[in-house]
Coordinates of C-alpha atoms and ligand atoms in Angstrom, one line a residue:
X1 CA -9.8 18.6 56.6
X2 CA -10.4 20.5 53.3
X3 CA -9.9 18.8 49.9
X4 CA -7.5 16.1 49.4
X5 CA -6.0 14.9 46.1
X6 CA -5.6 11.1 46.0
X7 CA -3.5 10.0 43.0
X8 CA -3.7 6.3 42.1
X9 CA -7.2 6.3 43.9
X10 CA -8.6 3.8 41.4
X11 CA -6.0 1.1 42.3
X12 CA -6.0 -1.4 45.2
X13 CA -4.9 0.6 48.2
X14 CA -5.9 4.0 46.8
X15 CA -9.5 2.9 46.3
X16 CA -9.7 1.5 49.8
X17 CA -8.3 4.8 51.1
X18 CA -10.8 6.9 49.1
X19 CA -13.6 4.8 50.6
X20 CA -12.1 5.0 54.1
X21 CA -11.7 8.8 53.9
X22 CA -15.2 9.5 52.6
X23 CA -16.8 7.2 55.2
X24 CA -14.7 8.4 58.2
X25 CA -14.8 12.2 57.4
X26 CA -18.3 13.4 56.5
X27 CA -16.9 16.7 55.4
X28 CA -14.0 15.3 53.3
X29 CA -13.8 16.3 49.7
X30 CA -11.6 14.0 47.6
X31 CA -10.2 14.5 44.1
X32 CA -8.9 11.3 42.5
X33 CA -6.4 11.5 39.7
X34 CA -5.8 8.1 38.1
X35 CA -4.5 7.1 34.6
X36 CA -6.6 3.9 34.8
X37 CA -3.7 1.7 33.7
X38 CA -4.2 -2.1 33.6
X39 CA -4.2 -2.0 37.4
X40 CA -6.7 0.8 37.9
X41 CA -10.5 0.7 37.4
X42 CA -13.6 2.8 38.2
X43 CA -15.1 -0.5 39.3
X44 CA -12.9 -0.3 42.4
X45 CA -14.7 2.9 43.5
X46 CA -18.1 2.4 41.9
X47 CA -19.8 3.0 45.3
X48 CA -18.0 6.3 45.8
X49 CA -18.2 8.0 42.3
X50 CA -21.8 9.0 42.9
X51 CA -20.8 11.0 45.9
X52 CA -20.8 14.8 45.4
X53 CA -17.8 14.8 47.6
X54 CA -15.7 13.0 45.1
X55 CA -14.3 14.3 41.8
X56 CA -12.7 11.8 39.4
X57 CA -10.1 12.9 36.8
X58 CA -8.6 10.4 34.4
X59 CA -5.0 11.6 33.8
X60 CA -1.4 10.9 34.2
X61 CA 0.8 12.1 37.2
X62 CA 3.5 12.8 34.6
X63 CA 1.4 15.4 32.9
X64 CA 2.2 18.7 34.4
X65 CA -1.0 20.6 33.2
X66 CA -3.3 17.8 34.4
X67 CA -1.6 17.6 37.7
X68 CA -1.8 21.3 38.4
X69 CA -5.5 21.3 37.5
X70 CA -6.1 18.4 39.8
X71 CA -4.1 19.9 42.7
X72 CA -5.5 23.4 42.6
X73 CA -7.5 24.1 45.7
X74 CA -6.5 21.0 47.7
X75 CA -4.4 21.2 50.9
X76 CA -3.3 17.6 51.1
X77 CA -1.9 15.2 48.4
X78 CA -1.5 11.5 49.0
X79 CA 0.3 9.7 46.2
X80 CA -0.6 6.0 45.6
X81 CA 0.0 6.2 41.8
X82 CA 2.7 3.8 40.7
X83 CA 3.6 0.8 38.8
X84 CA 3.5 -1.7 41.7
X85 CA 4.3 -5.2 40.6
X86 CA 7.9 -6.5 41.0
X87 CA 7.6 -9.2 38.4
X88 CA 6.5 -6.8 35.8
X89 CA 9.4 -4.5 36.7
X90 CA 11.7 -7.4 36.0
X91 CA 10.1 -8.0 32.6
X92 CA 10.2 -4.3 31.6
X93 CA 11.4 -1.5 34.0
X94 CA 10.6 1.5 31.8
X95 CA 7.2 2.5 33.1
X96 CA 8.5 2.0 36.7
X97 CA 11.1 4.7 36.1
X98 CA 8.7 6.9 34.3
X99 CA 5.8 6.8 36.8
X100 CA 7.4 6.0 40.1
X101 CA 10.2 8.5 39.7
X102 CA 9.4 11.1 37.0
X103 CA 5.8 11.2 38.0
X104 CA 6.7 11.9 41.6
X105 CA 8.9 14.8 40.4
X106 CA 5.9 16.3 38.5
X107 CA 3.8 16.0 41.7
X108 CA 6.4 17.5 43.9
X109 CA 6.9 20.5 41.6
X110 CA 3.2 21.2 41.5
X111 CA 2.9 20.8 45.3
X112 CA 5.7 23.3 45.8
X113 CA 4.2 25.8 43.4
X114 CA 0.7 25.5 44.8
X115 CA 2.0 25.4 48.5
X116 CA 0.1 22.3 49.5
X117 CA 0.1 21.8 53.4
X118 CA 0.8 18.0 53.3
X119 CA 2.3 15.8 50.7
X120 CA 2.3 12.1 51.6
X121 CA 4.2 9.7 49.5
X122 CA 3.1 6.0 49.8
X123 CA 6.2 4.0 49.7
X124 CA 7.2 0.4 50.5
X125 CA 9.3 -1.8 52.8
X126 CA 11.1 -2.9 49.7
X127 CA 13.3 0.2 49.7
X128 CA 15.4 -1.5 52.5
X129 CA 16.1 -4.6 50.4
X130 CA 15.9 -8.0 51.9
X131 CA 16.6 -8.4 55.7
X132 CA 17.8 -12.0 56.5
X133 CA 17.3 -11.2 60.2
X134 CA 16.2 -8.4 62.5
X135 CA 14.0 -5.5 61.5
X136 CA 14.4 -2.4 59.2
X137 CA 13.9 1.0 60.8
X138 CA 13.4 4.2 59.1
X139 CA 17.0 5.4 59.3
X140 CA 18.4 2.1 57.7
X141 CA 20.3 2.5 54.5
X142 CA 18.4 1.8 51.3
X143 CA 19.3 -1.4 49.5
X144 CA 16.6 -1.9 46.8
X145 CA 17.1 -5.0 44.6
X146 CA 14.4 -4.9 42.0
X147 CA 13.7 -2.2 39.4
X148 CA 10.3 -1.6 41.3
X149 CA 12.1 -1.1 44.7
X150 CA 14.8 1.0 43.2
X151 CA 12.3 3.4 41.5
X152 CA 10.4 3.7 44.9
X153 CA 13.7 4.2 46.8
X154 CA 14.7 7.0 44.3
X155 CA 11.3 8.7 44.8
X156 CA 11.7 8.6 48.5
X157 CA 15.0 10.4 48.3
X158 CA 13.5 13.0 45.9
X159 CA 10.6 13.5 48.3
X160 CA 12.9 13.9 51.2
X161 CA 15.0 16.5 49.3
X162 CA 12.0 18.7 48.7
X163 CA 11.6 18.9 52.6
X164 CA 15.3 19.7 53.1
X165 CA 15.7 22.0 50.2
X166 CA 12.3 23.7 49.8
X167 CA 10.6 23.1 53.1
X168 CA 7.7 21.3 51.5
X169 CA 5.8 19.5 54.3
X170 CA 6.3 16.0 53.1
X171 CA 5.6 12.6 54.9
X172 CA 6.5 9.1 53.7
X173 CA 4.9 5.9 54.7
X174 CA 6.7 2.6 54.0
X175 CA 4.1 -0.2 54.0
X176 CA 4.4 -4.0 54.1
X177 CA 2.7 -6.5 51.8
X178 CA -0.8 -5.3 51.8
X179 CA -3.8 -7.6 51.2
X180 CA -7.6 -7.2 51.0
X181 CA -10.5 -6.3 48.7
X182 CA -9.8 -5.0 45.1
X183 CA -6.2 -6.2 44.8
X184 CA -5.4 -6.9 41.2
X185 CA -5.0 -10.7 40.9
X186 CA -1.2 -10.6 40.0
X187 CA 0.1 -10.2 43.5
X188 CA 0.6 -13.4 45.4
X189 CA -2.5 -13.6 47.7
X190 CA -5.3 -12.8 45.1
X191 CA -3.4 -14.8 42.5
X192 CA -3.4 -17.9 44.7
X193 CA -7.0 -17.4 45.8
X194 CA -8.4 -16.9 42.3
X195 CA -6.3 -19.8 40.9
X196 CA -7.5 -22.1 43.8
X197 CA -11.1 -21.0 43.1
X198 CA -10.7 -22.1 39.5
X199 CA -8.8 -25.3 40.4
X200 CA -5.6 -24.1 38.8
X201 CA -2.1 -24.6 40.2
X202 CA -0.8 -22.1 42.8
X203 CA 2.7 -21.2 41.4
X204 CA 5.2 -20.9 44.4
X205 CA 8.5 -19.3 43.4
X206 CA 11.7 -21.3 44.2
X207 CA 11.4 -23.5 47.2
X208 CA 8.7 -21.3 48.7
X209 CA 10.9 -20.2 51.7
X210 CA 10.7 -16.4 51.0
X211 CA 8.9 -14.6 53.8
X212 CA 6.6 -11.6 53.7
X213 CA 4.8 -9.8 56.6
X214 CA 1.2 -9.1 55.7
X215 CA -0.9 -6.0 56.5
X216 CA -4.6 -5.7 55.9
X217 CA -5.5 -2.8 53.6
X218 CA -7.8 -1.2 56.2
X219 CA -4.9 -1.1 58.6
X220 CA -2.7 0.4 55.9
X221 CA -5.4 3.1 55.3
X222 CA -5.7 4.0 59.0
X223 CA -1.9 4.3 59.2
X224 CA -1.8 6.7 56.3
X225 CA -4.6 8.7 57.9
X226 CA -2.8 8.8 61.2
X227 CA 0.5 10.0 59.6
X228 CA -1.4 12.6 57.7
X229 CA -3.0 14.0 60.8
X230 CA -0.3 13.6 63.3
X231 CA 3.0 12.7 61.6
X232 CA 6.0 15.1 61.7
X233 CA 6.8 16.6 58.3
X234 CA 10.1 15.4 56.9
X235 CA 9.7 12.0 58.6
X236 CA 9.1 8.5 57.1
X237 CA 7.0 6.0 59.0
X238 CA 7.2 2.2 58.6
X239 CA 3.7 0.5 58.5
X240 CA 3.5 -3.2 59.1
X241 CA 2.8 -6.2 61.2
X242 CA 4.8 -9.2 62.4
X243 CA 2.6 -11.7 60.5
X244 CA 5.5 -13.4 58.7
X245 CA 4.5 -16.2 56.4
X246 CA 6.4 -17.9 53.6
X247 CA 5.1 -18.8 50.1
X248 CA 4.8 -22.5 50.7
X249 CA 2.6 -22.1 53.9
X250 CA 0.6 -19.3 52.3
X251 CA -0.4 -21.7 49.4
X252 CA -1.2 -24.5 51.7
X253 CA -3.4 -22.4 54.0
X254 CA -5.4 -21.1 51.0
X255 CA -5.9 -24.6 49.7
X256 CA -7.1 -25.6 53.1
X257 CA -9.5 -22.7 53.6
X258 CA -11.0 -23.3 50.1
X259 CA -11.0 -27.1 50.5
X260 CA -9.0 -27.6 47.3
X261 CA -6.5 -30.5 46.7
X262 CA -3.1 -29.9 48.4
X263 CA -1.4 -31.0 45.1
X264 CA -2.5 -27.8 43.4
X265 CA 0.6 -26.3 45.1
X266 CA 3.2 -26.2 42.3
X267 CA 6.9 -25.0 42.6
X268 CA 7.9 -22.8 39.6
X269 CA 11.3 -21.1 38.7
X270 CA 12.2 -18.5 41.3
X271 CA 11.9 -14.7 40.7
X272 CA 15.3 -13.2 39.7
X273 CA 16.8 -11.4 42.7
X274 CA 14.0 -12.6 44.9
X275 CA 14.1 -10.7 48.2
X276 CA 13.9 -13.5 50.8
X277 CA 12.4 -11.5 53.7
X278 CA 11.1 -8.0 54.6
X279 CA 10.5 -7.1 58.2
X280 CA 9.8 -3.7 59.7
X281 CA 10.3 -2.0 63.0
X282 CA 7.1 0.0 63.4
X283 CA 8.0 1.7 66.7
X284 CA 7.7 5.2 65.2
X285 CA 4.2 4.9 63.9
X286 CA 3.2 3.1 67.1
X287 CA 4.3 6.1 69.0
X288 CA 1.6 8.1 67.0
X289 CA -1.0 5.7 68.6
X290 CA -1.5 3.4 65.5
X291 CA -1.5 -0.3 65.7
X292 CA -2.9 -2.9 63.2
X293 CA -6.3 -4.3 64.1
X294 CA -6.2 -7.4 61.9
X295 CA -4.1 -10.6 62.7
X296 CA -3.0 -13.0 59.9
X297 CA -5.8 -15.5 60.1
X298 CA -8.5 -12.7 60.1
X299 CA -7.1 -10.9 57.2
X300 CA -6.7 -14.1 55.2
X301 CA -10.3 -15.2 55.9
X302 CA -11.7 -11.7 55.1
X303 CA -9.7 -11.6 51.9
X304 CA -10.6 -15.1 50.7
X305 CA -14.3 -14.4 51.5
X306 CA -14.2 -11.1 49.5
X307 CA -12.8 -12.9 46.4
X308 CA -15.4 -15.7 46.8
X309 CA -18.2 -13.0 47.0
X310 CA -16.9 -10.9 44.1
X311 CA -16.3 -13.4 41.2
X312 CA -17.5 -11.1 38.5
X313 CA -14.9 -8.4 39.6
X314 CA -11.9 -10.7 39.2
X315 CA -13.2 -12.9 36.4
X316 CA -13.5 -9.9 34.2
X317 CA -9.8 -9.0 34.9
X318 CA -8.6 -12.5 34.4
X319 CA -10.4 -12.9 31.1
X320 CA -8.8 -9.7 29.7
X321 CA -6.2 -10.2 26.9
X322 CA -3.6 -8.1 28.8
X323 CA -3.9 -10.3 32.0
X324 CA -3.7 -13.5 30.0
X325 CA -0.7 -12.2 28.0
X326 CA 1.1 -11.3 31.2
X327 CA 0.2 -14.7 32.8
X328 CA 1.6 -16.5 29.8
X329 CA 4.8 -14.5 29.8
X330 CA 5.4 -14.8 33.6
X331 CA 4.3 -18.4 34.2
X332 CA 4.7 -20.3 31.0
X333 CA 7.4 -18.7 28.9
X334 CA 10.0 -17.8 31.6
Ligands
LIG401 P1 -2.0 -0.7 42.1 O1 -1.1 -1.2 41.1 O2 -3.2 -1.6 42.5 O3 -2.6 0.7 41.8 C1 -1.8 1.8 41.2 C2 -2.8 2.8 40.7 O4 -2.0 3.9 40.1 C3 -3.7 2.3 39.5 O5 -5.0 2.8 39.8 C4 -3.1 2.9 38.3 O6 -4.1 3.2 37.3 C5 -2.5 4.2 38.8 N1 -1.4 4.7 38.0 C6 -0.3 4.0 37.5 N2 0.5 4.8 36.8 C7 -0.1 6.1 36.8 C8 0.2 7.3 36.2 N3 1.3 7.5 35.5 N4 -0.6 8.4 36.5 C9 -1.7 8.2 37.2 N5 -2.1 7.0 37.8 C10 -1.3 6.0 37.6 O7 -1.0 -0.4 43.4 P2 -1.3 -0.6 44.9 O8 -0.9 -2.0 45.3 O9 -2.6 -0.1 45.3 O10 -0.1 0.3 45.5 C11 -0.4 1.7 45.7 C12 0.8 2.4 46.3 O11 1.2 1.7 47.4 C13 2.1 2.2 45.3 O12 2.8 3.5 45.3 C14 2.9 1.1 45.9 O13 4.3 1.3 45.6 C15 2.6 1.3 47.4 N6 2.7 0.0 48.2 C16 2.0 -1.1 47.8 C17 2.1 -2.2 48.6 C18 1.3 -3.5 48.3 O14 1.5 -4.5 48.9 N7 0.4 -3.5 47.3 C19 2.8 -2.2 49.8 C20 3.5 -1.0 50.1 C21 3.4 0.1 49.3
LIG402 P1 4.2 -10.3 45.6 O1 2.8 -10.4 46.0 O2 4.6 -10.1 44.3 O3 4.8 -9.1 46.5 P2 6.3 -8.6 46.7 O4 6.4 -7.3 46.0 O5 6.5 -8.5 48.1 O6 7.3 -9.6 46.1 O7 5.0 -11.6 46.2 C1 4.9 -11.9 47.6 C2 5.7 -13.2 47.8 O8 5.1 -14.3 47.1 C3 7.1 -13.1 47.3 O9 8.0 -13.8 48.1 C4 7.1 -13.8 45.9 C5 6.0 -14.8 46.1 N1 5.2 -15.2 44.9 C6 5.1 -16.5 44.5 O10 5.7 -17.4 45.2 N2 4.4 -16.9 43.4 C7 3.7 -15.9 42.7 O11 3.1 -16.2 41.7 C8 3.9 -14.5 43.1 C9 3.2 -13.4 42.3 C10 4.6 -14.2 44.2

């Protein structure tokens, strides 16, 4: 593979993917374009930035000039850049529409002009809306219910239209709830783990019955890599597991693993429009030879251990004014 542009490569999944690509492909050259919003940090790729195969550009995917500079000379684009947290999209959707939709438009236009050979949009199972029973497959109608999910669904449609209209060789992956190292501690698993480590309550939304299927970040990265190499342009691929767990059980299990009192579990007001279940049919990506390597207990233990071993990484984030302001708004003032 020649050079690859990874947008959002200083965020959670993007940073894991950059590391995965550099380690797996000794000839890979990676350009990272990242705005370093509250969710992105060079600390997430500090072991990679010294590599002469990595070039880091701080910039915004909505900025046409910056995007064209970053994309020149690359044959593959993988777009992770996004506003990614549902609760923040409920508090204020504006940056979600801006980055997740308008930013993707800017990337697609540049990819078309520069004739990139592969454009992979990293999307989400949330575009299908909640699925009380059964599994979503790639041809299911979109029914997004949060501003985050709607902005991602809109982007998927735009990406798809560049294939149909201009023949741009696009691919889409729709991943499930991803967990593992370097996840910003606002998403449920790192939030629960870091709260438990600090003997703070674990806030479970509503009655804690909403279900998510968890996917380990390394499996998500290998799936994206597989789709990049063997996927059929124009196609979307679901990426997930059948590790379904509800919020109540997740909190209990974390308290158990960390040997914290069970009464740290606390029920708090539900999320508005809370999707009660996501579940993916992954037959299409399995037919490319991909399957997840991590079961739920293994991914949970690996993730807990990473946060235990990396206190300075998450304590710095949790001590920042912006994290504290968000926490107050979401958990104390709602
Ligand atoms: P994240 O919030 O950890 O990282 C997002 C990154 O994008 C950050 O580094 C941020 O600085 C950067 N970014 C944000 N706006 C930008 C802009 N305008 N220009 C340039 N960079 C910008 O997100 P994540 O959890 O790693 O998710 C990555 C992608 O995967 C997203 O597109 C998300 O929708 C998708 N996804 C996430 C999950 C999950 O469980 N986390 C599941 C499925 C799909
Ligand atoms: P989250 O990590 O925000 O991912 P998603 O985008 O899939 O909603 O939340 C996962 C689940 O955990 C979801 O059902 C909402 C629930 N949740 C809580 O119960 N408490 C919390 O503090 C958070 C952030 C999420």
